Coordinates of C-alpha atoms in Angstrom, one line a residue:
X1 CA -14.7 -33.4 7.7
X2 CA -15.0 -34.7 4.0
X3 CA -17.6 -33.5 1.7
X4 CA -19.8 -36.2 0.3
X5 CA -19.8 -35.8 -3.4
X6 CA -23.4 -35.3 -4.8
X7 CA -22.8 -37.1 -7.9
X8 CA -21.9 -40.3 -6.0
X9 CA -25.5 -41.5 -5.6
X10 CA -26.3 -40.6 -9.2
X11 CA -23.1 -42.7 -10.0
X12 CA -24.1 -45.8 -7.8
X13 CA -27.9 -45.2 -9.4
X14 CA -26.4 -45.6 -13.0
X15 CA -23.8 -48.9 -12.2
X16 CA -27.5 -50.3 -11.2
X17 CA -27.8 -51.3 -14.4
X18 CA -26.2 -53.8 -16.7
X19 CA -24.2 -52.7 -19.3
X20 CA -23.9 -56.1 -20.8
X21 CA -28.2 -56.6 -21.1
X22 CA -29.3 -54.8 -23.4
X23 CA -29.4 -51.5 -23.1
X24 CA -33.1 -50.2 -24.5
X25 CA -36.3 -51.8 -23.9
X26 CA -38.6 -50.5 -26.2
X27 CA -41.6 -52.0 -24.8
X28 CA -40.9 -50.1 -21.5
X29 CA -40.0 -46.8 -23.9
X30 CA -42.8 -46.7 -25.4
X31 CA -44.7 -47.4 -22.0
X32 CA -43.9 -44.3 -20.6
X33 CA -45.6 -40.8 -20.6
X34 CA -42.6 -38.0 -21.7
X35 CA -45.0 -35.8 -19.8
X36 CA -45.0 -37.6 -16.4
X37 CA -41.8 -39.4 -15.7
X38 CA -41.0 -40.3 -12.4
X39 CA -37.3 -40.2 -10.4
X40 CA -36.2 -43.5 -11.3
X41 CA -37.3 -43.6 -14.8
X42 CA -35.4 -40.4 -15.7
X43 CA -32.1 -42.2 -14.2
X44 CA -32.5 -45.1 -16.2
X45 CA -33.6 -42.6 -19.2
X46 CA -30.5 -40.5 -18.7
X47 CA -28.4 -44.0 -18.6
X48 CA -29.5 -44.8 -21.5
X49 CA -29.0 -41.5 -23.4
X50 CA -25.4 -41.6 -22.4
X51 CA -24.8 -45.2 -23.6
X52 CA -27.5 -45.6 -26.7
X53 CA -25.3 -45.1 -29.9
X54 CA -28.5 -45.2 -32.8
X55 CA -27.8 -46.7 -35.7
X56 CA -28.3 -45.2 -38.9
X57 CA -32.1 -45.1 -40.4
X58 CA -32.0 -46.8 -43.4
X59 CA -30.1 -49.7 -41.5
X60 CA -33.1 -51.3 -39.3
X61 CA -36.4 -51.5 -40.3
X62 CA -38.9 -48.6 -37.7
X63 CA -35.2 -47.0 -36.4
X64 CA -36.7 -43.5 -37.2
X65 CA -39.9 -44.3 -34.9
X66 CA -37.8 -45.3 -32.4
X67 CA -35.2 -41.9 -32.8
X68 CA -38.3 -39.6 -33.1
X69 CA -39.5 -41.8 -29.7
X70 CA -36.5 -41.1 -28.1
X71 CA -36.6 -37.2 -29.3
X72 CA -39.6 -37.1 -27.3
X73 CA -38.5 -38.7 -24.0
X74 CA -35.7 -37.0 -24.2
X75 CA -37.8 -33.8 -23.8
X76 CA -40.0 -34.9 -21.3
X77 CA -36.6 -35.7 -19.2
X78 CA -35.4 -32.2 -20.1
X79 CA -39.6 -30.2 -19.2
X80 CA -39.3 -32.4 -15.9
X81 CA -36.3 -30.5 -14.8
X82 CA -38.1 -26.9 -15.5
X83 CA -39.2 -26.0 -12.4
X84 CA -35.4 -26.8 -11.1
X85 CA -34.2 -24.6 -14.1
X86 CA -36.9 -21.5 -13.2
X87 CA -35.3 -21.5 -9.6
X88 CA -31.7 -21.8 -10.7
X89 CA -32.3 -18.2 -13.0
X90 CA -34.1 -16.9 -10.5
X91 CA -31.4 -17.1 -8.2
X92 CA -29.0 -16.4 -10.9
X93 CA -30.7 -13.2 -12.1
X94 CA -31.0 -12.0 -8.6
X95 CA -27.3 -12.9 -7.6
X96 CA -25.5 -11.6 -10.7
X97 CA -27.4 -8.5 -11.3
X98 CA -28.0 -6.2 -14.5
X99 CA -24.5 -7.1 -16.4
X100 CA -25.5 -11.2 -15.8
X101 CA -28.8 -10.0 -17.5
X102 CA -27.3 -8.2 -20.0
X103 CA -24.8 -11.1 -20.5
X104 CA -27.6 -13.9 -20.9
X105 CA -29.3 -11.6 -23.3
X106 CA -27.2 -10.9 -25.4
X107 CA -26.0 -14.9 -25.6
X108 CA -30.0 -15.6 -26.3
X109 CA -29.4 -13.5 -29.2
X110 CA -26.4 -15.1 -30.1
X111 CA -28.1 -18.2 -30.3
X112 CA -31.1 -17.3 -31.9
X113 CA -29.3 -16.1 -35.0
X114 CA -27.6 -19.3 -35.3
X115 CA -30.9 -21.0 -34.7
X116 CA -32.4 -19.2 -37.6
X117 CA -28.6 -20.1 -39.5
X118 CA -29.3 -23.8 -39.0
X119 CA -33.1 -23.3 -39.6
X120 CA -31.8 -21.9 -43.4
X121 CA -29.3 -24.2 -44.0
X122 CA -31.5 -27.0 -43.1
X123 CA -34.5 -25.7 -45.9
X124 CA -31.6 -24.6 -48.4
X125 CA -33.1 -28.2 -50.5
X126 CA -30.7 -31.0 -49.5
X127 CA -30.8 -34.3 -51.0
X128 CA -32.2 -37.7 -48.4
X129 CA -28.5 -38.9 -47.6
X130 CA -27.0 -35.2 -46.6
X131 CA -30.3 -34.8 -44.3
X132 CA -29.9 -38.3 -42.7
X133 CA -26.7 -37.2 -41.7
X134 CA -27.6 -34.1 -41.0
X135 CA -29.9 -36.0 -38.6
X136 CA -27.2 -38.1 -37.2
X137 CA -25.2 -35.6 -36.1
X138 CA -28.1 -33.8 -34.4
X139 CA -28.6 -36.8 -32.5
X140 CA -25.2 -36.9 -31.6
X141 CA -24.7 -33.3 -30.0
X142 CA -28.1 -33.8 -28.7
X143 CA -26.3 -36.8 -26.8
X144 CA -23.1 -34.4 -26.1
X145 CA -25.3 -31.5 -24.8
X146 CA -27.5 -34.2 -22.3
X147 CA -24.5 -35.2 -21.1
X148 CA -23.5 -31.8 -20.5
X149 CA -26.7 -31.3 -18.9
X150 CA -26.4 -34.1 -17.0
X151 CA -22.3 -33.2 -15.7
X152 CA -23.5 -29.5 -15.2
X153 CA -26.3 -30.5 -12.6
X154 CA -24.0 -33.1 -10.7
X155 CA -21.6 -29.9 -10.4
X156 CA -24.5 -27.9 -9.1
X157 CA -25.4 -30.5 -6.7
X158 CA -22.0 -30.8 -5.8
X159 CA -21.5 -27.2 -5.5
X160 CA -24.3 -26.5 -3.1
X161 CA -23.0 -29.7 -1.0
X162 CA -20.0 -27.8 -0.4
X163 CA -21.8 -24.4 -0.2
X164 CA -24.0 -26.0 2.8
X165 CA -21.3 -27.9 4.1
X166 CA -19.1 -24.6 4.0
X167 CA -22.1 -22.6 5.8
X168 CA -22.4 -25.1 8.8
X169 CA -18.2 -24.3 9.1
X170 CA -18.7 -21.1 9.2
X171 CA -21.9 -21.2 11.9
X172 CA -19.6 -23.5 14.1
X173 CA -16.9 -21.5 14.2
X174 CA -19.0 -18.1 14.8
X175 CA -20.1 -20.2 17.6
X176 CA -16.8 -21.0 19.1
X177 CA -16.0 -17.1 18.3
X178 CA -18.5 -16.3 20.4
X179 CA -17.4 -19.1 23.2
X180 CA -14.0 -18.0 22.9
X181 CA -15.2 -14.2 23.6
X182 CA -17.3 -15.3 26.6
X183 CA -13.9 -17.0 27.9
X184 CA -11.8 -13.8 27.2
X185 CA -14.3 -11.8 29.1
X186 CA -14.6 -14.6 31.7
X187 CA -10.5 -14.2 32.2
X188 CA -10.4 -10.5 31.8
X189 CA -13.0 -10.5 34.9
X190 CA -10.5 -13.1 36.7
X191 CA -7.5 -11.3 35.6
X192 CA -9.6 -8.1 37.4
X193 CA -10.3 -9.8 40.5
X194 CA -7.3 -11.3 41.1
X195 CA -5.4 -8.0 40.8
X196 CA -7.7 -6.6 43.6
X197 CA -7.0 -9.8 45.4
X198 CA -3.6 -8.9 44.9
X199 CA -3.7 -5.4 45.8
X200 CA -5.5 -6.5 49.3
X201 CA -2.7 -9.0 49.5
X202 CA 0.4 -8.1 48.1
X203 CA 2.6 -9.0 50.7
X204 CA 1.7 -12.3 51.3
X205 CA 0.8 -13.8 47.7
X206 CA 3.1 -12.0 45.3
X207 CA 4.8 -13.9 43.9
X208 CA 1.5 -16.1 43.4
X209 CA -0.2 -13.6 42.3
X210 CA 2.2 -12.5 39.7
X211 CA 2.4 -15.6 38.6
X212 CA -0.5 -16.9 37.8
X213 CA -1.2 -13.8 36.4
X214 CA 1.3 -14.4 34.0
X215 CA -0.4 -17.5 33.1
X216 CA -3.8 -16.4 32.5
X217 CA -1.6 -13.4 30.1
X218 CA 0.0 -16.0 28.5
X219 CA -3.4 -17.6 28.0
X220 CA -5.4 -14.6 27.1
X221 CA -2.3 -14.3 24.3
X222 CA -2.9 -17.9 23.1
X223 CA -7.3 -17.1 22.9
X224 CA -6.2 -14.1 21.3
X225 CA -3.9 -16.2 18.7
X226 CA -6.7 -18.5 18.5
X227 CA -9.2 -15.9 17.9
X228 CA -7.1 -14.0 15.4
X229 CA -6.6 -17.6 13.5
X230 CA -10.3 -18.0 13.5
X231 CA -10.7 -15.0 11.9
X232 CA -8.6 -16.0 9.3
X233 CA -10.2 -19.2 8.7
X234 CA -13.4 -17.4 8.8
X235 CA -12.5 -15.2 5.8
X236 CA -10.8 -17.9 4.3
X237 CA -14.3 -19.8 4.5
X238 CA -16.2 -17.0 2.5
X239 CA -13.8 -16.2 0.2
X240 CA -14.2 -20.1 -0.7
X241 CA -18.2 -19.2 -0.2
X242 CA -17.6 -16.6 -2.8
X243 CA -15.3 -18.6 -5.7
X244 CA -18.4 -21.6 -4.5
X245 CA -21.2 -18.9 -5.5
X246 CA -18.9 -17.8 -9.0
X247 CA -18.5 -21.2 -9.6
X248 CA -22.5 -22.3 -9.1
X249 CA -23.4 -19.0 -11.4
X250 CA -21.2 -20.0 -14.2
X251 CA -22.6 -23.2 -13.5
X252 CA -25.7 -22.3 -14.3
X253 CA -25.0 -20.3 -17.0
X254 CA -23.1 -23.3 -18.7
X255 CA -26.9 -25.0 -17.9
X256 CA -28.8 -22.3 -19.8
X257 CA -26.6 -22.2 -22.7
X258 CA -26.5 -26.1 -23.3
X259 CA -30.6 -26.2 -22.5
X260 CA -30.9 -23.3 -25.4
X261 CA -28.6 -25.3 -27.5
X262 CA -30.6 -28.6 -27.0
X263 CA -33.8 -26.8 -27.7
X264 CA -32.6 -24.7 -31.6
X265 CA -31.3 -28.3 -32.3
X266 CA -34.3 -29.9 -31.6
X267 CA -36.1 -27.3 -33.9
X268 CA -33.6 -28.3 -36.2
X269 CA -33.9 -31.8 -35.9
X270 CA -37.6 -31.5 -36.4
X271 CA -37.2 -29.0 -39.9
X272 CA -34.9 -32.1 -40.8
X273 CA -36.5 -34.8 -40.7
X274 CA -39.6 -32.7 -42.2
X275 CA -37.5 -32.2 -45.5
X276 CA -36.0 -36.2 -45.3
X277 CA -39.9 -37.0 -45.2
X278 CA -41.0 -34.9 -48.5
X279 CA -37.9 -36.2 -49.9
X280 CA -39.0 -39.9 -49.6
X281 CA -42.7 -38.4 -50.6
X282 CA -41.0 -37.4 -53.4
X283 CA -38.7 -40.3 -54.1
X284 CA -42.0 -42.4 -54.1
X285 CA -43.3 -40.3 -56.6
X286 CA -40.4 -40.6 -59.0
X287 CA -40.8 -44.1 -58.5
X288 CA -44.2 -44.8 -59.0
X289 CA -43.9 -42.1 -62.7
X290 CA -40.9 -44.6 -63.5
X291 CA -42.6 -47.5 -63.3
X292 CA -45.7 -45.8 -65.2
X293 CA -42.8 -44.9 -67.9
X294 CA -41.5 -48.7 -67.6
X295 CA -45.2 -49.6 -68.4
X296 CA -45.6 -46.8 -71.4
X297 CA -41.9 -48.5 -73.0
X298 CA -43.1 -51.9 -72.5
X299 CA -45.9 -51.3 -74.4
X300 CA -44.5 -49.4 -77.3
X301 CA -41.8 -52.6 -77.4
X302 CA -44.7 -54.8 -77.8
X303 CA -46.6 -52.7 -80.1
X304 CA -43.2 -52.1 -82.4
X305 CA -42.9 -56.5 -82.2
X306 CA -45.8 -56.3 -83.7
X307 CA -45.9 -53.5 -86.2
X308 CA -42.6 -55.5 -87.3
X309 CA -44.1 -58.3 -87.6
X310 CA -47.0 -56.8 -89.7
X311 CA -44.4 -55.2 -91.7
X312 CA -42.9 -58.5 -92.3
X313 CA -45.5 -60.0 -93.1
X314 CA -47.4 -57.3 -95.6
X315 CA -43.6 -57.3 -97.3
X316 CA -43.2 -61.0 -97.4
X317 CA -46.8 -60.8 -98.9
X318 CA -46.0 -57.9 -101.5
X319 CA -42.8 -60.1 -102.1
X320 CA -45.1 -63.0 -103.4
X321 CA -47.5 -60.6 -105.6
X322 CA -44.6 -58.9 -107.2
X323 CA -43.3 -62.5 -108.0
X324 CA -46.6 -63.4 -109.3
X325 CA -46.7 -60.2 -111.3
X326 CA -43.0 -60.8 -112.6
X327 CA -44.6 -64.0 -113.9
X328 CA -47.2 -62.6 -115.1
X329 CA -45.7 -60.2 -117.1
X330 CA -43.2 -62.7 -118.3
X331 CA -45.6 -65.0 -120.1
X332 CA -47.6 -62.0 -121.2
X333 CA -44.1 -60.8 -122.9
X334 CA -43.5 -65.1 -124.0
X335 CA -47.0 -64.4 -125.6
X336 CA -46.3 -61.4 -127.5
X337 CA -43.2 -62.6 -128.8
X338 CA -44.9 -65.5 -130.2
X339 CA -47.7 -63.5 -131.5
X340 CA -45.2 -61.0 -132.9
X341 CA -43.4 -64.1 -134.6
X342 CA -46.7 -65.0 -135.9
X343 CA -47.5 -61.8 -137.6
X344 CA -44.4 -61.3 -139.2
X345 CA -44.7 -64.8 -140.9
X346 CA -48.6 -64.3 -141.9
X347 CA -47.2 -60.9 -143.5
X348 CA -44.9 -62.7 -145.2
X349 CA -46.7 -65.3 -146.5
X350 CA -49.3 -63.0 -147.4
X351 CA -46.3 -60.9 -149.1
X352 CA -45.2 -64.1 -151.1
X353 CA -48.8 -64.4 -152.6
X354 CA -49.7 -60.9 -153.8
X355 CA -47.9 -61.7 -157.1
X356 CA -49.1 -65.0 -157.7
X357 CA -51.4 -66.3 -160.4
X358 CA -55.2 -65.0 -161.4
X359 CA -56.9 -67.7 -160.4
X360 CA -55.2 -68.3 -157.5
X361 CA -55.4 -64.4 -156.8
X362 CA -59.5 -64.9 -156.8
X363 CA -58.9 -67.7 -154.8
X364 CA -56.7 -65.6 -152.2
X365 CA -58.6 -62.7 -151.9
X366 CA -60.8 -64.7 -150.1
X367 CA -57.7 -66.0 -148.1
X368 CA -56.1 -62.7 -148.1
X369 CA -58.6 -60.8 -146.6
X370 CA -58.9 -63.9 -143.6
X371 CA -55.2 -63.2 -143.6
X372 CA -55.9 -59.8 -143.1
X373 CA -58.5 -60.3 -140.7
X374 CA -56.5 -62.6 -138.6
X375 CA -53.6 -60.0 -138.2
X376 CA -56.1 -57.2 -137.5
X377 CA -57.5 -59.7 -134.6
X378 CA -53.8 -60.6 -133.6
X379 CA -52.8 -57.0 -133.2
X380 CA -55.6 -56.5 -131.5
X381 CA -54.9 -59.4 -129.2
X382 CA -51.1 -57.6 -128.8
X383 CA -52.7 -54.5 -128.1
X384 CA -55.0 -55.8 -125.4
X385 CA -51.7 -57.6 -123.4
X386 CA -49.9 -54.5 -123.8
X387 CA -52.0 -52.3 -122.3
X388 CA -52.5 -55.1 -119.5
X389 CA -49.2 -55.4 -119.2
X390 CA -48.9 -51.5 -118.4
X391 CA -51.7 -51.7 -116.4
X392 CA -50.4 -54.6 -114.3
X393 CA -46.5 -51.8 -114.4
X394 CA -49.5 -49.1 -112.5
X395 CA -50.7 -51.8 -110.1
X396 CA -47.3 -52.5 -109.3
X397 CA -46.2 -49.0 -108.6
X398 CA -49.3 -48.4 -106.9
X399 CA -48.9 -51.3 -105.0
X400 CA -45.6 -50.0 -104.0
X401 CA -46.7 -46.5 -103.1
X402 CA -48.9 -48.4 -101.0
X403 CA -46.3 -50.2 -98.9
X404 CA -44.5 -47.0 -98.4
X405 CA -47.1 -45.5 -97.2
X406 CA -48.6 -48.2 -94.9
X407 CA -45.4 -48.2 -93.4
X408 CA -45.6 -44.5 -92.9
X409 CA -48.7 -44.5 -91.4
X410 CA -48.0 -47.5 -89.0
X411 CA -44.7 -45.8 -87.6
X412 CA -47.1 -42.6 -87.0
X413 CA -49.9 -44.3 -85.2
X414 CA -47.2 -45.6 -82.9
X415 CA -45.8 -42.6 -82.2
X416 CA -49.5 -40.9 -81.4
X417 CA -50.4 -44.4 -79.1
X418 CA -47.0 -43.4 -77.3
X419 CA -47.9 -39.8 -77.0
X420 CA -50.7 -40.4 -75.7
X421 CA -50.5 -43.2 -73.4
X422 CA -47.9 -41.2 -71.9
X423 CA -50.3 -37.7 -71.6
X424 CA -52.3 -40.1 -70.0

């Protein structure tokens, strides 16, 4: 007889659906409970599992919702099957005894120091892109392993088809040992009887006798062939059972490795996407300080427009005085000149007329001393400009220390609105 292949029904369960539809309904994802999942919904989960290929995260808008949704069903499917698990190592630890335990043991260890390997590498400060791929390929062995998962338990299945299938052989053929024993004994009684019947009667059925007892020899040699070949097949059958039972405990141990596996990467995947989510805190952070910084420089470019501006304008303004002052000074130096030019032809004239006639020295001493008068008043006069003259050279230099120091003053309040608007 043919062995039905367990996987078959799994197989027929999964063409059900329609590769060319699309693949994932979210609305009847999110519908379901990871904790109670029924027999057809973990088909269609592990379906989809084998076909979904996720984007990456920054490519569609809520794609890590729906990964960490999927994380999470994917779990569910994998606590459903714990019972199933439980059994399997029970069976497993009785059947392969202390070195299978020792063996699994020491394979837990194994995987636990790799565990706490990934759990390092994944907290040793990555930047978002190296932990978004890190992510993706999590996703992607977490994909490899569940179909894994899923191969290893259609071989079980298999394997205990052909294991029952194999058993039922075995009990058919101790029955038709047992048959076949009955018959020998049943001929070895007739081959007993007829030999007294052939003792009473040797003279008249001989040559019957002999004969037929050479039949039921010949026949007792053909049960015996028969029996020995069923003997054969017999061992033949356990030794099969045997390689069956190796090949359901490796099985199983394949199973446990790939569950473990799919668990210290789901820990992993979980310390991930922990670290991408305080890097995008933190990238928020930088962003909002930048713009806070884009703010502060905005303002100081407005506030140095301005202080330009002022500065333009206060020069443009000492521009004008200086001008004026330049004028200023210009007629007061016209003036002087002229007054100079003055003097110097009152002293002459008064120079001329020192050796002139009596009378006309009576009459200028009068005039002289108006002379004299007038020059004392016009060298006063000079005096007076001159010393506004200098003091319009001190307002000017004052004026200028002024500027300079205006300007100083402007460029260090902007420098103290800067440093503190950005304390702030």
């Amino acid at each position: 007889e043919e062995e039905e292949d367990p996987s078959s029904s799994d197989e027929a369960s999964d063409e059900d659906y329609d590769e060319d539809e699309e693949i994932v309904d979210w609305d009847w994802a999110r519908s379901l409970k990871p904790s109670k999942l029924k027999e057809d919904e973990l088909k269609r989960l592990i379906h989809i599992f084998q076909t979904w290929n996720p984007p990456d995260i920054g490519e569609e808008v809520g794609m890590e919702k729906k990964v960490l949704l999927m994380y999470e069903l994917s779990v569910g499917a994998f606590l459903s099957r714990e019972s199933d698990l439980k059994d399997a190592l029970e069976e497993l630890q009785e059947k392969g005894g202390r070195g299978s335990e020792d063996k699994l043991r020491e394979e837990n260890k194994q995987l636990k120091s790799q565990v706490k390997k990934l759990i390092k590498k994944s907290k040793s400060g990555k930047n978002s892109d190296e932990a978004i791929e890190e992510i993706l390929q999590l996703e992607q062995e977490l994909s490899r392993y569940k179909h894994e998962c899923d191969h290893l338990e259609r071989e079980v299945d298999r394997e205990r088809g052909g294991k029952e299938a194999l058993e039922t052989k075995v009990e058919s053929l101790q029955k038709e040992r047992k048959s076949l024993k009955k018959e020998i004994n049943n001929l070895k009684d007739e081959l007993v009887d007829s030999r007294r019947s052939v003792e009473d009667d040797e003279a008249e059925a001989q040559e019957v006798e002999l004969k037929r007892v050479r039949e039921l020899e010949e026949s007792i040699r053909l049960k015996n062939k028969q029996i020995h070949q069923l003997l054969e097949d017999i061992e033949l059958v356990e030794k099969d059972n045997e390689n069956y039972q190796n090949n359901v405990v490796n099985l199983r141990d394949r199973l446990s490795e790939a569950t473990n596996q799919i668990n210290s990467l789901t820990g992993e995947y979980v310390s991930s996407k922990e670290s991408v989510e305080r890097l995008n805190t933190l990238v928020k952070d930088l962003e909002s300080e930048n713009s806070h910084l884009q703010t502060l420089l905005d303002d100081f470019h407005s506030d140095k427009i301005r202080r330009d501006e002022n500065l333009e304008s206060l020069g443009r303004k000492v521009d004008e005085r200086f001008e004026s002052l330049k004028d200023k000074l210009k007629e007061r130096d016209a003036e002087i000149e002229e007054l100079r030019a003055r003097l110097n032809r009152i002293q002459l004239d008064e120079d001329q007329n020192v050796y002139a006639e009596g009378s006309e020295n009576i009459c200028a001493h009068g005039s002289g001393k108006m002379v004299r008068d007038n020059v004392a008043v016009l060298s006063q006069a000079i005096k007076e400009r001159e010393e506004q003259i200098e003091a319009l050279r001190r307002d000017l230099v004052q004026a200028t220390r002024n500027i300079g120091l205006c300007q100083h003053i402007i460029g260090l309040a902007g420098i103290l609105n800067l440093t503190y608007r950005t304390e702030c």
